[in-house]
Coordinates of C-alpha atoms in Angstrom, one line a residue:
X1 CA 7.3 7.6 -25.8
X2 CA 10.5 8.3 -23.9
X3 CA 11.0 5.7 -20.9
X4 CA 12.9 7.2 -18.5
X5 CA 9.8 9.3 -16.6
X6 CA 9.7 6.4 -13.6
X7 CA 12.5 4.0 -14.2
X8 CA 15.6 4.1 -12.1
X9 CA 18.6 6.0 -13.1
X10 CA 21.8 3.6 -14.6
X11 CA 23.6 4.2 -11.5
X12 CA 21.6 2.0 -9.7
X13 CA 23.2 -0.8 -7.8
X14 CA 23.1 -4.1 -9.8
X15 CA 21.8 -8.0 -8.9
X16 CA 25.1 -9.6 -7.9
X17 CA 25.5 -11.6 -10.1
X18 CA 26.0 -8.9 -12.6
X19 CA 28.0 -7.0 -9.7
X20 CA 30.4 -10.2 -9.8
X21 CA 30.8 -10.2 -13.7
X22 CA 31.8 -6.7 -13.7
X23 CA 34.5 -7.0 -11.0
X24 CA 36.1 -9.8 -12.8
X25 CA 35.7 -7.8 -16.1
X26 CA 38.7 -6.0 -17.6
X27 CA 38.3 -2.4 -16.9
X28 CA 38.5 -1.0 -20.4
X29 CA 35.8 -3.8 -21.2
X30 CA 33.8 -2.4 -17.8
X31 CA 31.3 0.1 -19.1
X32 CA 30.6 -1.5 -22.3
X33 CA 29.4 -3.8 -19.8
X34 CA 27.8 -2.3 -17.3
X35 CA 25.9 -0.5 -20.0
X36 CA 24.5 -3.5 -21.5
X37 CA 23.6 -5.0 -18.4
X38 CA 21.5 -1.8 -17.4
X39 CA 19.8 -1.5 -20.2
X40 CA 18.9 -5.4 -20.2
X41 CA 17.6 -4.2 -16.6
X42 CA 15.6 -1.5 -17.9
X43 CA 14.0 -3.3 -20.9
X44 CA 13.1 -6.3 -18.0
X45 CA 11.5 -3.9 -16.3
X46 CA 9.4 -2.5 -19.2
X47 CA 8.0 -6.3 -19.7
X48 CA 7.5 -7.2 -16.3
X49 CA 5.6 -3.9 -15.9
X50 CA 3.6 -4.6 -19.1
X51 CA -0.2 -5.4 -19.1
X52 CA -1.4 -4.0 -22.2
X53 CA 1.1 -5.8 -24.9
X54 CA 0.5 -2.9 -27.6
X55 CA 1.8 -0.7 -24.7
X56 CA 5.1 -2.4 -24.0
X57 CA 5.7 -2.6 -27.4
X58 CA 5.2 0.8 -27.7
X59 CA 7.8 1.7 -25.0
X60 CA 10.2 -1.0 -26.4
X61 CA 10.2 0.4 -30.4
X62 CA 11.0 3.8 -28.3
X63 CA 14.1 2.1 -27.5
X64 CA 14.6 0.5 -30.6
X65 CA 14.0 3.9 -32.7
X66 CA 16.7 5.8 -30.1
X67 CA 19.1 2.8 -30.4
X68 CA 18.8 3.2 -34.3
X69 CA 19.3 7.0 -34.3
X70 CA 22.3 8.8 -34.3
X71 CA 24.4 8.9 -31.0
X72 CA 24.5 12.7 -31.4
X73 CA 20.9 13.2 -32.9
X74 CA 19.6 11.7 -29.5
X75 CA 17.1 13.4 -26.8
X76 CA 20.1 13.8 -23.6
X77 CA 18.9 12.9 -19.7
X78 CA 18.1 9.5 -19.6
X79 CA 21.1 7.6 -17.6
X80 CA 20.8 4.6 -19.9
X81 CA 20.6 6.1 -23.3
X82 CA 23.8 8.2 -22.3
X83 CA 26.4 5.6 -21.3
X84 CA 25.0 3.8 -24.5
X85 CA 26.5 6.7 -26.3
X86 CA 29.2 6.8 -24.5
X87 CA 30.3 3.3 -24.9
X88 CA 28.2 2.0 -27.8
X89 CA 28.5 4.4 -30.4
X90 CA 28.0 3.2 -33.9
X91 CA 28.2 -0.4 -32.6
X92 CA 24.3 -0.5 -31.6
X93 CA 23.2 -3.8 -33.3
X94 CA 23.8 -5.8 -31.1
X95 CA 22.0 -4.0 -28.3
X96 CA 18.9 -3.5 -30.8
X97 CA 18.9 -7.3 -30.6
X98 CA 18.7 -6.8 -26.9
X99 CA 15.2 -5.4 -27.4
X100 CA 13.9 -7.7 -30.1
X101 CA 14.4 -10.6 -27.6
X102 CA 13.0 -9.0 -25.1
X103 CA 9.6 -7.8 -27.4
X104 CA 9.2 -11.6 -27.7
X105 CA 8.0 -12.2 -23.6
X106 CA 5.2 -9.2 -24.9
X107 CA 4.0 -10.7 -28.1
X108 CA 4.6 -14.5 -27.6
X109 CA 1.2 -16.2 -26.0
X110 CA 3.3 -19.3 -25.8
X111 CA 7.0 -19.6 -24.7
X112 CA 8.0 -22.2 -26.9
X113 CA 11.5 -23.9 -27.3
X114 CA 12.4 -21.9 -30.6
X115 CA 11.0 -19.0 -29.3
X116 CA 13.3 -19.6 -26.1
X117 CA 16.6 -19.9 -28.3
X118 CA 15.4 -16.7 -29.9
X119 CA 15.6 -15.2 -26.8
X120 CA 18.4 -16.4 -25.5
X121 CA 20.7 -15.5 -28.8
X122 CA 19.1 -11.8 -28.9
X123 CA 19.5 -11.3 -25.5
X124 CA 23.1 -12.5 -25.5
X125 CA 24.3 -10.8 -28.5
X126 CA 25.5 -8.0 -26.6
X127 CA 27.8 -10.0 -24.9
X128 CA 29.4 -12.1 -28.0
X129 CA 29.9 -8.9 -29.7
X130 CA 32.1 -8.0 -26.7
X131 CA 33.4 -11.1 -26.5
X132 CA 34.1 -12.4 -30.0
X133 CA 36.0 -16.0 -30.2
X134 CA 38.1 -17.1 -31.9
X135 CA 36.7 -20.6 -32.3
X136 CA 33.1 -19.1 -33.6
X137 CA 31.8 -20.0 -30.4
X138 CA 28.9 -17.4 -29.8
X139 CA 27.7 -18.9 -26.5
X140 CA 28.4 -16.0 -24.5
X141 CA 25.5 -15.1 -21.7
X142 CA 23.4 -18.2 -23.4
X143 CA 22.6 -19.8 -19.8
X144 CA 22.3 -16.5 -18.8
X145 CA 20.0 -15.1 -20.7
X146 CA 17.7 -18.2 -19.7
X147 CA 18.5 -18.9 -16.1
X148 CA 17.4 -15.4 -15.3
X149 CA 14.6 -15.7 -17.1
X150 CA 13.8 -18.8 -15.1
X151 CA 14.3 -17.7 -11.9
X152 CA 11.7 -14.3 -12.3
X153 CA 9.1 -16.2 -14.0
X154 CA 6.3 -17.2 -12.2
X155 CA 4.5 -20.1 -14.3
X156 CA 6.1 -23.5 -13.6
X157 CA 5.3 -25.0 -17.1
X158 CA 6.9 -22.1 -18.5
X159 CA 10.2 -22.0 -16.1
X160 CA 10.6 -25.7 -17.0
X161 CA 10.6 -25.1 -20.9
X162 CA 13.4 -22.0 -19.9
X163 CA 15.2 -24.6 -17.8
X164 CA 15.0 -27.6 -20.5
X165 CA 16.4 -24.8 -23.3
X166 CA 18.6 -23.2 -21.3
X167 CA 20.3 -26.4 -20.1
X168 CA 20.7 -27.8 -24.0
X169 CA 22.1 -24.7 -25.1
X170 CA 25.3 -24.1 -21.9
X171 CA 28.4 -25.2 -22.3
X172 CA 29.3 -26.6 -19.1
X173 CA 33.1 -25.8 -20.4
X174 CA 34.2 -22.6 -21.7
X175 CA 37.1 -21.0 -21.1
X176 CA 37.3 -17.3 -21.2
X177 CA 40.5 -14.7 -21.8
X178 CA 41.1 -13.1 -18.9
X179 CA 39.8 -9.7 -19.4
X180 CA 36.6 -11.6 -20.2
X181 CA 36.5 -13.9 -16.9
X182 CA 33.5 -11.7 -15.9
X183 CA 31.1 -13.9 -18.3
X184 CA 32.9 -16.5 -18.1
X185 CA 31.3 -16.2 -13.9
X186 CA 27.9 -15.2 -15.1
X187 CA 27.9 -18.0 -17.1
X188 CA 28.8 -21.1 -14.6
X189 CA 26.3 -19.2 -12.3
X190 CA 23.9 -19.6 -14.5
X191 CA 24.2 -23.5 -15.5
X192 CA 24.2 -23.9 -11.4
X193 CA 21.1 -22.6 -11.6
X194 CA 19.6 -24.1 -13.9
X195 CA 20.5 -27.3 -12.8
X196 CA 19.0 -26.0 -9.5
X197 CA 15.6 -25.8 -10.8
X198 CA 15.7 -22.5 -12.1
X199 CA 16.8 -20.9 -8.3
X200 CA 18.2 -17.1 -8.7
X201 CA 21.6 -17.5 -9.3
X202 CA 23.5 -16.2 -6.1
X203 CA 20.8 -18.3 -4.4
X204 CA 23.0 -20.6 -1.3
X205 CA 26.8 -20.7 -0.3
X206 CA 27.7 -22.8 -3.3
X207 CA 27.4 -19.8 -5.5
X208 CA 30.1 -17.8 -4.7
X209 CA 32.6 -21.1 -4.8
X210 CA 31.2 -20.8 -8.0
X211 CA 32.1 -18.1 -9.3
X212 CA 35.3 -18.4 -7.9
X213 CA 36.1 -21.1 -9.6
X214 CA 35.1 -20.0 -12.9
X215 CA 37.2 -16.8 -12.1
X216 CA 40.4 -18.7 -11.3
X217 CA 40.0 -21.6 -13.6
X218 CA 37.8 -20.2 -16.2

């Protein structure tokens, strides 16, 4: 079931926050980057878009099957799929992850805490494979993964649990190499907003004195 039919193409323009990440992002880092961050956008989509679970699962084991294929055994035309080969090639795990985490927003009835943390470490894993450290720290895109979660979700009970989890699993402190400020910003975004109630995370003026920060001081 190929998913490209009525999604955007990859060169589409980016929330901010992800805009912001990129800018501060190394450039030989940059498209590994932006690649991951549009497929996250793309497999969002699909969930958002999903009323029938059985039919977003179907759409996200498409991505699953093409991310487990071949680079040069794969169907060309869909932007995504093509910077993934590009950029990703033979390195797909962690991007397979990508989709398991989001699959668990179709099949879940109940956003639980573990479920949450299941989330939030698939949906990251992109990002700690780019940004290994040193210290074992695999934090990368943590509060992340959850504030944004938070601030498109609708129920309140369940944007609380996503606040609670995602709150318990940032680091308020973690310093970033410099080619890898960009997370380092996506990251104090975040934990601003989840301790902002879930708000979006360029949401008020304190949000780009944020990021600036996290840029400069890390």
């Amino acid at each position: 079931m190929p998913d490209h039919a009525d999604s955007p193409d990859y060169d589409q323009t980016f929330p901010p926050e992800l805009e912001l990440a990129l800018a501060h992002t190394a450039a030989p880092l940059r498209a590994r980057l932006a690649a991951v961050f549009a497929l996250d956008q793309r497999l969002g989509r699909i969930v958002s878009a999903t009323t029938e679970p059985m039919l977003g699962q179907m759409r996200l084991a498409w991505w699953r099957d093409m991310l487990g294929t071949d680079a040069s055994d794969r169907p060309k035309g869909d932007a995504v799929l093509d910077t993934i080969g590009a950029n990703w090639a033979d390195e797909e795990t962690p991007l397979i992850q990508l989709v398991d985490a989001w699959e668990l927003f179709v099949v879940a009835e109940k956003l639980t805490a573990e479920r949450l943390v299941t989330f939030a470490e698939g949906r990251s894993a992109p990002l700690n494979h780019i940004a290994p450290m040193e210290t074992g720290d695999s934090s990368a895109g943590l509060a992340w993964a959850l504030a944004d979660a938070a601030a498109r979700i609708s129920d309140e009970g369940e944007r609380a649990v996503l606040i609670e989890t995602g709150l318990r699993l940032a680091r308020a402190k973690n310093s970033r190499p410099r080619h890898l400020k960009g997370i380092g910003v996506l990251d104090a975004l975040a934990i601003r907003a989840l301790t902002r109630g879930g708000r979006p995370l360029m949401e008020g003026r304190g949000a780009s004195l944020t990021a600036l920060r996290a840029a400069l001081f890390g």
